[in-house]
Coordinates of C-alpha atoms in Angstrom, one line a residue:
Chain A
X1 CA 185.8 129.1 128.1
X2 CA 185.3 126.1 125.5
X3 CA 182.3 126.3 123.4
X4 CA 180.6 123.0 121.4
X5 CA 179.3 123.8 118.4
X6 CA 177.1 121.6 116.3
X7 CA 176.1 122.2 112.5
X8 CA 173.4 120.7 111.6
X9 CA 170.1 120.7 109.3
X10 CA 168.3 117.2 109.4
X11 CA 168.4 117.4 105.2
X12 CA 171.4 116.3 104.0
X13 CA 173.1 118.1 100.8
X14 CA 172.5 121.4 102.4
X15 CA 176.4 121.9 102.9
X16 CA 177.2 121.0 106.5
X17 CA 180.6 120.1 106.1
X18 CA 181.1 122.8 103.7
X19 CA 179.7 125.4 106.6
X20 CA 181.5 123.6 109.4
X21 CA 184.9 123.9 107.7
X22 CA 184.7 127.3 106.5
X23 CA 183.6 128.5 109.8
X24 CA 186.5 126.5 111.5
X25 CA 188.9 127.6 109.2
X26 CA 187.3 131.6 109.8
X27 CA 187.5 130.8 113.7
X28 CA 190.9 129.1 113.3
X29 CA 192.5 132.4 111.3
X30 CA 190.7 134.9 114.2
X31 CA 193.3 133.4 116.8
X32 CA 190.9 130.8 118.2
X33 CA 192.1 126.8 119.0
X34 CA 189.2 125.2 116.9
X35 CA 188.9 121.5 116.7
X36 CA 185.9 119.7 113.5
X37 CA 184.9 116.7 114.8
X38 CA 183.2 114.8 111.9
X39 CA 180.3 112.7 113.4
X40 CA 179.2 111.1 110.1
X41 CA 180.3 107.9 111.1
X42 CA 180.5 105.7 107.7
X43 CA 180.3 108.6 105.2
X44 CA 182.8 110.9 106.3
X45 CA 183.6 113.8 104.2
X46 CA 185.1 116.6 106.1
X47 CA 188.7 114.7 105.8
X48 CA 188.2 115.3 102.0
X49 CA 186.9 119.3 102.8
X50 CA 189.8 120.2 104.8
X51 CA 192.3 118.7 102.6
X52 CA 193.4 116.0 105.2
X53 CA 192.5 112.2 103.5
X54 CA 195.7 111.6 103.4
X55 CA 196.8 111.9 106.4
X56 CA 194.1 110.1 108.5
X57 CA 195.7 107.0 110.4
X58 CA 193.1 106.3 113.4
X59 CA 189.7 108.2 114.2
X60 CA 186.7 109.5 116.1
X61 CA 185.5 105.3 116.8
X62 CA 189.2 104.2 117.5
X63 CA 189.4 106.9 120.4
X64 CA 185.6 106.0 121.7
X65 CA 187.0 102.3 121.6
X66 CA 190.2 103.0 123.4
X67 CA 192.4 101.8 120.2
X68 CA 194.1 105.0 120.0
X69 CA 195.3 108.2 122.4
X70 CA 192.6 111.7 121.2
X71 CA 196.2 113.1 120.4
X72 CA 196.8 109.9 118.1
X73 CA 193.5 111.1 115.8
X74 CA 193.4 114.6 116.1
X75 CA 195.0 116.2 112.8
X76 CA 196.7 119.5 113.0
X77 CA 195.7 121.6 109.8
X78 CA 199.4 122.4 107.7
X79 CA 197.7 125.7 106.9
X80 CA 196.6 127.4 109.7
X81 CA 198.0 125.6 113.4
X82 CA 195.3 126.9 115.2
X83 CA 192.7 124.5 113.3
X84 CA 192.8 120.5 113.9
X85 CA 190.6 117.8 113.0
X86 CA 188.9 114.7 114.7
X87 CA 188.2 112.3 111.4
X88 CA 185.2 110.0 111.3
X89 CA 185.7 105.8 110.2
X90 CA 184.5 105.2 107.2
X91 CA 184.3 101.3 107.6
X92 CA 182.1 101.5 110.5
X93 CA 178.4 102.5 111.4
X94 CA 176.3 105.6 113.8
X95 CA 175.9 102.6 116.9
X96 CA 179.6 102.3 117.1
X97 CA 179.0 106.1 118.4
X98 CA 178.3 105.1 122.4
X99 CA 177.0 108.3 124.3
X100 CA 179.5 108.1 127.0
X101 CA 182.2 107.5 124.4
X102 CA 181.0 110.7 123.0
X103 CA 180.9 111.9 126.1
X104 CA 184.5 111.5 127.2
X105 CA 186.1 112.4 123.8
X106 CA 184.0 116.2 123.7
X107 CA 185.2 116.6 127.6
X108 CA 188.5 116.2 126.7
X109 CA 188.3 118.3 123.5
X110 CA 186.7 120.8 125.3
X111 CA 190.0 121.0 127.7
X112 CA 192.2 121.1 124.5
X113 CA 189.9 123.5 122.5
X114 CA 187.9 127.0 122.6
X115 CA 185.8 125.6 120.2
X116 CA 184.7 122.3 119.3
X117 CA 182.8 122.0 116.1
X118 CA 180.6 119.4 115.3
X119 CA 179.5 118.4 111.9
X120 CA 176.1 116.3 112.1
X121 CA 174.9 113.9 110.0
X122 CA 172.0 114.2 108.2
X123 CA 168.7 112.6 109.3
X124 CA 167.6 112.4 112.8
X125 CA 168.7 109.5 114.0
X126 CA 171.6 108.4 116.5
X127 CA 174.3 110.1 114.2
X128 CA 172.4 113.6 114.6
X129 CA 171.3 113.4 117.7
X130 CA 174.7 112.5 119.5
X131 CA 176.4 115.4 117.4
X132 CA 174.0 118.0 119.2
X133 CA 173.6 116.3 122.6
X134 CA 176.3 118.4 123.8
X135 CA 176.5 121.7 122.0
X136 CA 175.4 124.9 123.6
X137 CA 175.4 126.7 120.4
X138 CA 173.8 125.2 116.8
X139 CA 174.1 126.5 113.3
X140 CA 171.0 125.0 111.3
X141 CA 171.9 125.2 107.8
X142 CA 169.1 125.7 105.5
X143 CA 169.0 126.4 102.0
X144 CA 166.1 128.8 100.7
X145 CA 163.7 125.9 99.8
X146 CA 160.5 124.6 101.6
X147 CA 161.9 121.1 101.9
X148 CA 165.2 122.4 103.9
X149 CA 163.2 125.1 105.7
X150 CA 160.7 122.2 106.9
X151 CA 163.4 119.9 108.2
X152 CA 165.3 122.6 110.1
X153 CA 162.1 122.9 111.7
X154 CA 162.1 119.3 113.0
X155 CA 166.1 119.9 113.9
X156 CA 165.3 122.8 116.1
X157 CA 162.7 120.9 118.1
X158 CA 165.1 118.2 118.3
X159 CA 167.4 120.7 119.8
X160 CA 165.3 122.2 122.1
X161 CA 164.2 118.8 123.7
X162 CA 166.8 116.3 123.2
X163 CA 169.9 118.1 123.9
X164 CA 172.0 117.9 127.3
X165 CA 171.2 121.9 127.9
X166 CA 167.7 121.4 126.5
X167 CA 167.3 118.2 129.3
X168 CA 168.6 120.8 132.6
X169 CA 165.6 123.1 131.5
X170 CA 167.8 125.3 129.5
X171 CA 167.7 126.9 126.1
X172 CA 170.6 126.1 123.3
X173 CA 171.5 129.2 121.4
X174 CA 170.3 128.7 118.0
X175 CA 171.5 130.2 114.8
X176 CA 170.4 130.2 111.1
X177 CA 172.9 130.0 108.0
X178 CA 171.0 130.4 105.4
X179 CA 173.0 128.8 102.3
X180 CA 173.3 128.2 98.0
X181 CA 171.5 131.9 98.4
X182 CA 170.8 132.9 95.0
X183 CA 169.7 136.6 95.3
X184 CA 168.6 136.5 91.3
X185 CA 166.8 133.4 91.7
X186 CA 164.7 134.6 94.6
X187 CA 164.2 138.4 93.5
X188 CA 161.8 136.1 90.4
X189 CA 160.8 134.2 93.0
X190 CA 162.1 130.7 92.3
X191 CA 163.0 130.8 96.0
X192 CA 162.3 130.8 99.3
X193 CA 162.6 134.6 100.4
X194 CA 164.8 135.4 103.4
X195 CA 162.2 136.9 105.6
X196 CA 159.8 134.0 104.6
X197 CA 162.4 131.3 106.0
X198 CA 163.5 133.8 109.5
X199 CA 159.3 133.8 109.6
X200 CA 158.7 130.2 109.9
X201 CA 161.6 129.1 111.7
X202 CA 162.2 132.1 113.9
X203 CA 165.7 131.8 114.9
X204 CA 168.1 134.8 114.2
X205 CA 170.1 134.7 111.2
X206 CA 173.8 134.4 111.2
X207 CA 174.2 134.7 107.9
X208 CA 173.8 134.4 104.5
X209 CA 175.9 132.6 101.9
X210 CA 175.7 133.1 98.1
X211 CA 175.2 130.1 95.5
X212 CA 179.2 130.5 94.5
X213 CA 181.1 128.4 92.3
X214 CA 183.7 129.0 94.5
X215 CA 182.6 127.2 97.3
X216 CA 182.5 124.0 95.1
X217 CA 186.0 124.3 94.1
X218 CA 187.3 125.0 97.5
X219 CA 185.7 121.6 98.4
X220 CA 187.4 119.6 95.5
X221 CA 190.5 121.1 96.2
X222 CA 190.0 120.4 99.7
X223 CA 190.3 123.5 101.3
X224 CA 187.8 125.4 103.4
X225 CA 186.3 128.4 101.2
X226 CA 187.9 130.6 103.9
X227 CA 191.0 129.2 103.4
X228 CA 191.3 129.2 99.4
X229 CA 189.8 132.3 98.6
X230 CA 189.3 134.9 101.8
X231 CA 188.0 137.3 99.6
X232 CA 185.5 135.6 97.5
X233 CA 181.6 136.1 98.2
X234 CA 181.3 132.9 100.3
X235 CA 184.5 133.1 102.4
X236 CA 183.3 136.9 103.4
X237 CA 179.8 136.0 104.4
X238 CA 181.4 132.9 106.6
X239 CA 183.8 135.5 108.0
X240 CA 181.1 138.3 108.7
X241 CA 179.0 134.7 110.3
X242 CA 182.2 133.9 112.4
X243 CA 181.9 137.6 114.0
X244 CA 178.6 137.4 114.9
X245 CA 179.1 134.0 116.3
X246 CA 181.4 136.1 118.1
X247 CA 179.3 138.6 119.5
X248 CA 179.8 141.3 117.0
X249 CA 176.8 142.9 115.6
X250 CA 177.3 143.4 111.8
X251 CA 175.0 144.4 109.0
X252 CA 173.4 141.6 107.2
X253 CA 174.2 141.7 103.6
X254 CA 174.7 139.3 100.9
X255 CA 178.1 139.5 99.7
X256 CA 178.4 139.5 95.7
X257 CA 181.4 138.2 93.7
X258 CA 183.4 142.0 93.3
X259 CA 183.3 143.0 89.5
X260 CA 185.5 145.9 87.7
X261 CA 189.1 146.3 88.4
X262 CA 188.8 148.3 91.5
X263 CA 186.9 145.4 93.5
X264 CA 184.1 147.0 94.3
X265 CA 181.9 145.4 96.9
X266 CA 177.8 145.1 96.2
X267 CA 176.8 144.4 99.4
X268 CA 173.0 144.3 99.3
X269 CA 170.5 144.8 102.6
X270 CA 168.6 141.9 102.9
X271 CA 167.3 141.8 106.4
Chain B
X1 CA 167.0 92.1 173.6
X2 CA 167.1 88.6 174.5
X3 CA 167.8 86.3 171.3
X4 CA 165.7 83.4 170.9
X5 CA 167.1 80.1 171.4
X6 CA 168.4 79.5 167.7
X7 CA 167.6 76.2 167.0
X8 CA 170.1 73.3 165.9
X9 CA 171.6 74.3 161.8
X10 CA 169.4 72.7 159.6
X11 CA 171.9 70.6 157.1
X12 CA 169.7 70.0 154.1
X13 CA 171.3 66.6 152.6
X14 CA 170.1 65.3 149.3
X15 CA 171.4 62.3 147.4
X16 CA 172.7 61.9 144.4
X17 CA 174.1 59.1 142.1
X18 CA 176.6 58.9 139.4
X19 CA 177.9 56.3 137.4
X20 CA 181.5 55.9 138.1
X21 CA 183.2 53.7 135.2
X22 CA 185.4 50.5 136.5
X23 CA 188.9 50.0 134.6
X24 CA 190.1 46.6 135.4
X25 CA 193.9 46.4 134.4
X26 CA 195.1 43.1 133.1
X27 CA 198.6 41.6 132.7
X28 CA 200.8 42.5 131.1
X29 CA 200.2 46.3 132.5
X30 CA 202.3 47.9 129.8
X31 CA 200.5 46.2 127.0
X32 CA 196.7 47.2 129.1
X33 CA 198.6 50.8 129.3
X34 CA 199.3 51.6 125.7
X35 CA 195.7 49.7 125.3
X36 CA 194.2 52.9 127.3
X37 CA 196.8 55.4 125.5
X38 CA 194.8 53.8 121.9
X39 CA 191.5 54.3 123.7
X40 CA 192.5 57.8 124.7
X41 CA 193.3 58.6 121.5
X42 CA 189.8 57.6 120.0
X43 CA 187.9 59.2 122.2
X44 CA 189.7 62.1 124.1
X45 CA 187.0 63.2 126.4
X46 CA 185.3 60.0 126.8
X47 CA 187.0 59.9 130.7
X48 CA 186.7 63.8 131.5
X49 CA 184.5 65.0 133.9
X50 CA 183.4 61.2 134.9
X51 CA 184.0 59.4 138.3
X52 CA 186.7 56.0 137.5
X53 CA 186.8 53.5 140.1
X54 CA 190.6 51.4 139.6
X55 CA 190.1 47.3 140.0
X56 CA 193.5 45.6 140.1
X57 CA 191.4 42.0 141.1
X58 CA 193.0 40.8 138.3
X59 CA 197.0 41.8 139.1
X60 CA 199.3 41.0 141.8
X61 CA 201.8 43.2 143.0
X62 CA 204.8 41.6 142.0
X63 CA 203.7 41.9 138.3
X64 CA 205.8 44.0 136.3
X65 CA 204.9 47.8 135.7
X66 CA 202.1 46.8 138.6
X67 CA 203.6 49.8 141.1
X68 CA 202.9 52.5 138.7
X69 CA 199.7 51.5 137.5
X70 CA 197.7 54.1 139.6
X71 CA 200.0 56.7 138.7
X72 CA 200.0 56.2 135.4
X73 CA 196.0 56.3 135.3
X74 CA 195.9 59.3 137.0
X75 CA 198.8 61.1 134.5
X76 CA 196.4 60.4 131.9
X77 CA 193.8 62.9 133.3
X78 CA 190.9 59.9 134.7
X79 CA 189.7 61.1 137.9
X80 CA 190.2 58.0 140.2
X81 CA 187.8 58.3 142.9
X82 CA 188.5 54.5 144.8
X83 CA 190.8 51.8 143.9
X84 CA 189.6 48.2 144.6
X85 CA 190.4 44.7 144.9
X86 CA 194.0 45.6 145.9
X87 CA 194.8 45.2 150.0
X88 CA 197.2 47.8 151.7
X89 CA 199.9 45.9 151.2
X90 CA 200.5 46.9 147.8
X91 CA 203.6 49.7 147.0
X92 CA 202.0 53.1 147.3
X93 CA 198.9 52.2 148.8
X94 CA 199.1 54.7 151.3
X95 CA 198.3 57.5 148.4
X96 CA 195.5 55.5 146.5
X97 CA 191.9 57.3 147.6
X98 CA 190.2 55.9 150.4
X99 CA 188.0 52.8 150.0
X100 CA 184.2 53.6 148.5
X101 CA 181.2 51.8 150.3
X102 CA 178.4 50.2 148.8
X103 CA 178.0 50.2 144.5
X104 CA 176.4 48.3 142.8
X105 CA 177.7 46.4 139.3
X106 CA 176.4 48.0 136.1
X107 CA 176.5 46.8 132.5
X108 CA 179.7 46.8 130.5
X109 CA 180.4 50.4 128.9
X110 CA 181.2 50.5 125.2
X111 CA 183.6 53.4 124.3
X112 CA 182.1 55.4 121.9
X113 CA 184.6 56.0 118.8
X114 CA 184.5 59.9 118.6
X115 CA 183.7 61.5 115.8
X116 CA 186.4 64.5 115.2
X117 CA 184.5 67.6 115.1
X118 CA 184.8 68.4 111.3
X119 CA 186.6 71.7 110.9
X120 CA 187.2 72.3 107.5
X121 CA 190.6 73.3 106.2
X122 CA 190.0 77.4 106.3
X123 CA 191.6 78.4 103.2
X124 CA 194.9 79.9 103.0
X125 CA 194.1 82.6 100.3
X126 CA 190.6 84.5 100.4
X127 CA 190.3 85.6 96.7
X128 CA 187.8 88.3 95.7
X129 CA 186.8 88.7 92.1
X130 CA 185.6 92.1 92.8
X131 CA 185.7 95.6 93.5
X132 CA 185.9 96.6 97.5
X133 CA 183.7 99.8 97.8
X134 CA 184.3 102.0 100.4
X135 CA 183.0 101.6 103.9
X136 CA 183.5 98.1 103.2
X137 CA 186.5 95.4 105.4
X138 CA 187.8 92.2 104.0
X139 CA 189.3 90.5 107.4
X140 CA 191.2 87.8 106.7
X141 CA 193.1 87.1 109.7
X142 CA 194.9 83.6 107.8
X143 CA 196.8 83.3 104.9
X144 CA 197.2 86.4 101.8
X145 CA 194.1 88.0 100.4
X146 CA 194.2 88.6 96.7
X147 CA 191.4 91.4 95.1
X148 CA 190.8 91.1 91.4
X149 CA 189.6 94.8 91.4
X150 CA 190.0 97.9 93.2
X151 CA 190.0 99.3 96.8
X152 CA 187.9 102.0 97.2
X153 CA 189.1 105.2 99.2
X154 CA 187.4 104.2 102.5
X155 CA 187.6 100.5 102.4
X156 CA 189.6 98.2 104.3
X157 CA 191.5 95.2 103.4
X158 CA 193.2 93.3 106.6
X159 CA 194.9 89.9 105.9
X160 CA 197.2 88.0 108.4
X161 CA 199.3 87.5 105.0
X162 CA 200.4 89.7 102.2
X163 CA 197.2 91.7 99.9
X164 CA 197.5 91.3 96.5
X165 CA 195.5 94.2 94.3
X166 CA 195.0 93.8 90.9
X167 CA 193.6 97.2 90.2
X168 CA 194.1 100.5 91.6
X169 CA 194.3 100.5 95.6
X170 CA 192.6 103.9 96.9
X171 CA 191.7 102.6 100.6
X172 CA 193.3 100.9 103.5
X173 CA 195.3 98.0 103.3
X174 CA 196.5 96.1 106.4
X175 CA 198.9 93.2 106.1
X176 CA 200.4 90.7 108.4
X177 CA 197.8 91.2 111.0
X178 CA 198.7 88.3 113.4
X179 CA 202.0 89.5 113.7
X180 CA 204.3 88.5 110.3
X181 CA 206.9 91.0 109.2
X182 CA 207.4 88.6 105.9
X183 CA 204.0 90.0 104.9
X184 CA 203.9 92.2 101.5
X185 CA 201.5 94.4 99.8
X186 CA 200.9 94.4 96.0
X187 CA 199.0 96.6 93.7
X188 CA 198.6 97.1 90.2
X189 CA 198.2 101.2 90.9
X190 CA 199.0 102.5 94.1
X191 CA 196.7 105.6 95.6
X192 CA 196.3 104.0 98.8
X193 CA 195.9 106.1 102.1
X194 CA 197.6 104.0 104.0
X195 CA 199.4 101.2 103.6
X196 CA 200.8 98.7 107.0
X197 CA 203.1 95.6 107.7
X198 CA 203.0 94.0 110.6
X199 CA 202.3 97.6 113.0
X200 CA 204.2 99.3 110.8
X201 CA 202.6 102.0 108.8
X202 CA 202.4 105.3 106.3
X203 CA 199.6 107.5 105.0
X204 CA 199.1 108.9 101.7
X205 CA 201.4 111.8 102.9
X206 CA 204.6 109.8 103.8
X207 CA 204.8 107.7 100.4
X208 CA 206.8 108.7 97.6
X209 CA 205.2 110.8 95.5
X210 CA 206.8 109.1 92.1
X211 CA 205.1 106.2 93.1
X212 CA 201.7 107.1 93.0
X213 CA 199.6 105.4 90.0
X214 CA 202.5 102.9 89.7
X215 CA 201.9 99.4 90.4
X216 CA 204.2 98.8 93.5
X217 CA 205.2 96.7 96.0
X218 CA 205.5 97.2 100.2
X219 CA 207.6 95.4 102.4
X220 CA 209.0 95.6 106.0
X221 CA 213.0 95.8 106.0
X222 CA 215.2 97.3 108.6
X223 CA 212.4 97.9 110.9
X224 CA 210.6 100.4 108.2
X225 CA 208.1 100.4 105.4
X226 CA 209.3 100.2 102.0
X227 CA 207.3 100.6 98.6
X228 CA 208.9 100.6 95.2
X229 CA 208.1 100.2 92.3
X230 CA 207.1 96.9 90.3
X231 CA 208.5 97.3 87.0

């Protein structure tokens, strides 16, 4: 049973792309057939993430337009075989995304795929809105700030009304990943605390990723975090995500960069 | 159900008038022909879509050329709707349109000399004296395209000719578009992520790696993509 995915936050700069490639990559290495579609049509980014610019020959708009086969676009990742990706154009615009063309390329992904992960745009607008319209599950990525916290808010109204499930009167399962955490920084109180940000948006968490250097190199070396470094802070938080996502039902802690020569793990309780 | 008595079809007749243009052919018919042929050239849609009534008054049928006259109208595209002032006993009369009633003589129509709609030359090279930044495509579907800058990773340069780069080419670039294997790329640094001839292509992944940051040159050749290097 296929699943669509959308990661999304309506602020852009939250890490979306970041998010949607570890999580692929984390879903990719668990067995699963994972496809990231990239929906930011005109700034794509998640070819650059998952290593794959220079391989991208036709994309998302050429398959809505009929220019090119789905199999033509679709990038297998050289890493793990499990993992492809659907690339975004760069030279073109969100209205060359046509709903049924949207349509008709996630109905055939979602023959192909068990999941199908859908990196949004930010804003609101057509880009964001035609990444959610068919996803029964959403990841709103929010970093611990009011300004992020506020426009997940907006997001998860817009997912509640303008999505296909939302439309046949039924409820889209939501989950928070709550990003750039930087347990120092909000113990002095420079930011948004974790029960402050499950408070106002009142979603259940799916996890928590610490502010990690790492997660920035992984991106300019184009590889997922998940990928690079599996044992870093960042890649274990996505992976501990990636099991919920899955059903299991794990402790939430923040997962520290290990220190000392034995790797110990500081795993702090945080909700 | 009995139907009602339908009543006689109503045929709803309006008229309408036209002015049909008369050509009266003089002798000699060869020299009036290659008059028409000048005409034609003039003005060529001064005739189309208009109604042209053939007098031959002036001819007889023994006059040389005089047989083909009609056919020769009609090979020139004039819609003959009637020819007049000829009897049946003229050669081929039996495939001229039927005889038009009634008309009535209007003033002498002056041929208009027409003006060539002014197209101007497109140019054969599109030079840009810029840098293309990405998300942006230079189409040029004629002739080469020459950039004095760079490509941008995610911008497009398609030219129906070769694409000459003087700078560092990060993005896309597409030559002989309308279908000319003779078409080449040039750049003064190649990082492109793909480069295509004429349908035939490679990504960043397929070119030599030796060549990248070299200024190179791409060309189609036994039915592949080559790129070496320039110096």
């Amino acid at each position: 049973m296929s699943k669509v995915l959308v990661v999304t936050s309506g602020k852009g700069g939250v890490g979306k792309t970041t998010s949607t490639a570890a999580l692929g990559a984390a879903l990719a290495q668990s067995g699963q057939n994972v496809v990231v579609v990239d929906f930011d049509v005109g700034l794509r980014n998640l070819d650059l993430v998952m290593g794959a610019e220079r391989r991208v020959v036709f994309d998302f708009i050429n398959v809505i337009n009929g220019d090119a086969k789905l199999a033509q676009a679709l990038i297998r990742d050289r890493r793990i075989d499990t993992l492809s990706l659907l690339p975004a154009s760069q030279t073109r615009d969100k209205d060359a995304l046509t709903p049924e063309g949207v349509a008709r390329v996630l109905d055939e992904l979602r023959e192909k795929f068990d999941w199908v992960i859908c990196d949004s745009p930010a804003g609101i607008e057509r880009g964001a809105l035609l990444a959610m319209y068919h996803a029964e599950v959403a990841v709103i990525v929010t970093n611990p700030e009011v300004s992020s916290v506020r426009d997940s808010d907006r997001i998860i109204g817009l997912l509640d009304s303008k999505t296909a499930k939302a439309e046949a009167g039924e409820k889209i399962d939501k989950h928070l990943l709550l990003t750039r955490y930087n347990a120092a920084r909000a113990a002095r109180g420079e930011m948004l605390k974790t029960e402050d940000v499950l408070d106002i948006l009142s979603i259940p968490l799916l996890g928590i990723i610490p502010e990690s250097e790492e997660v920035l190199r992984a991106s300019n070396l184009g590889a997922p975090v998940t990928l690079n470094n599996p044992t870093s802070a960042p890649a274990r938080a996505y992976f501990d995500a990636v099991k919920r996502l899955q059903g299991d039902s794990i402790a939430m802690t923040v997962p520290t960069a290990r220190r000392g020569l034995i790797g110990k793990l500081f795993g702090r309780r945080v909700a | 159900m009995n139907a009602a008595p339908s009543p006689r079809p109503f045929l709803r007749l309006r008229g309408r008038s036209f002015v049909a243009l008369v050509l009266s052919p003089e002798a000699p018919v060869a020299a009036w022909v290659a008059g028409l042929d000048a005409q034609l050239q003039r003005a060529p849609s001064f005739f189309a879509g208009r109604p042209v009534v053939l007098d031959l008054a002036a001819l007889t049928p023994q006059e040389p050329d005089a047989a083909s006259l009609v056919a020769a109208v009609r090979a020139r595209g004039i819609h003959l709707i009637a020819v007049e002032g000829a009897g049946p006993t003229w050669p081929g009369a039996e495939y001229w349109p039927p005889p038009l009633i009634g008309g009535v003589a209007g003033r002498v129509v002056e041929v208009p000399d027409e003006v060539p709609t002014h197209t101007p030359a497109e140019p054969a090279a599109l030079v840009l004296a810029q840098s293309i930044r990405s998300g942006q495509t230079i189409l040029h579907a004629k002739g080469d395209v020459t950039i004095v800058g760079a490509v941008a990773s995610g911008s497009e340069i398609m030219a129906g000719g070769s694409i000459h780069v003087y700078g560092a080419l990060r993005g896309r670039a597409v030559a002989g578009i309308a279908g000319d294997p003779s078409a080449r790329i040039f750049c003064r640094r190649l990082e492109a992520e793909l480069l295509a001839i004429n349908g035939f292509y490679r990504t960043a992944d397929d070119m030599p790696a030796p060549l990248r940051g070299r200024p190179v040159q791409a060309w189609l050749e036994g039915g592949a993509l080559n790129i070496a290097a320039l110096e």
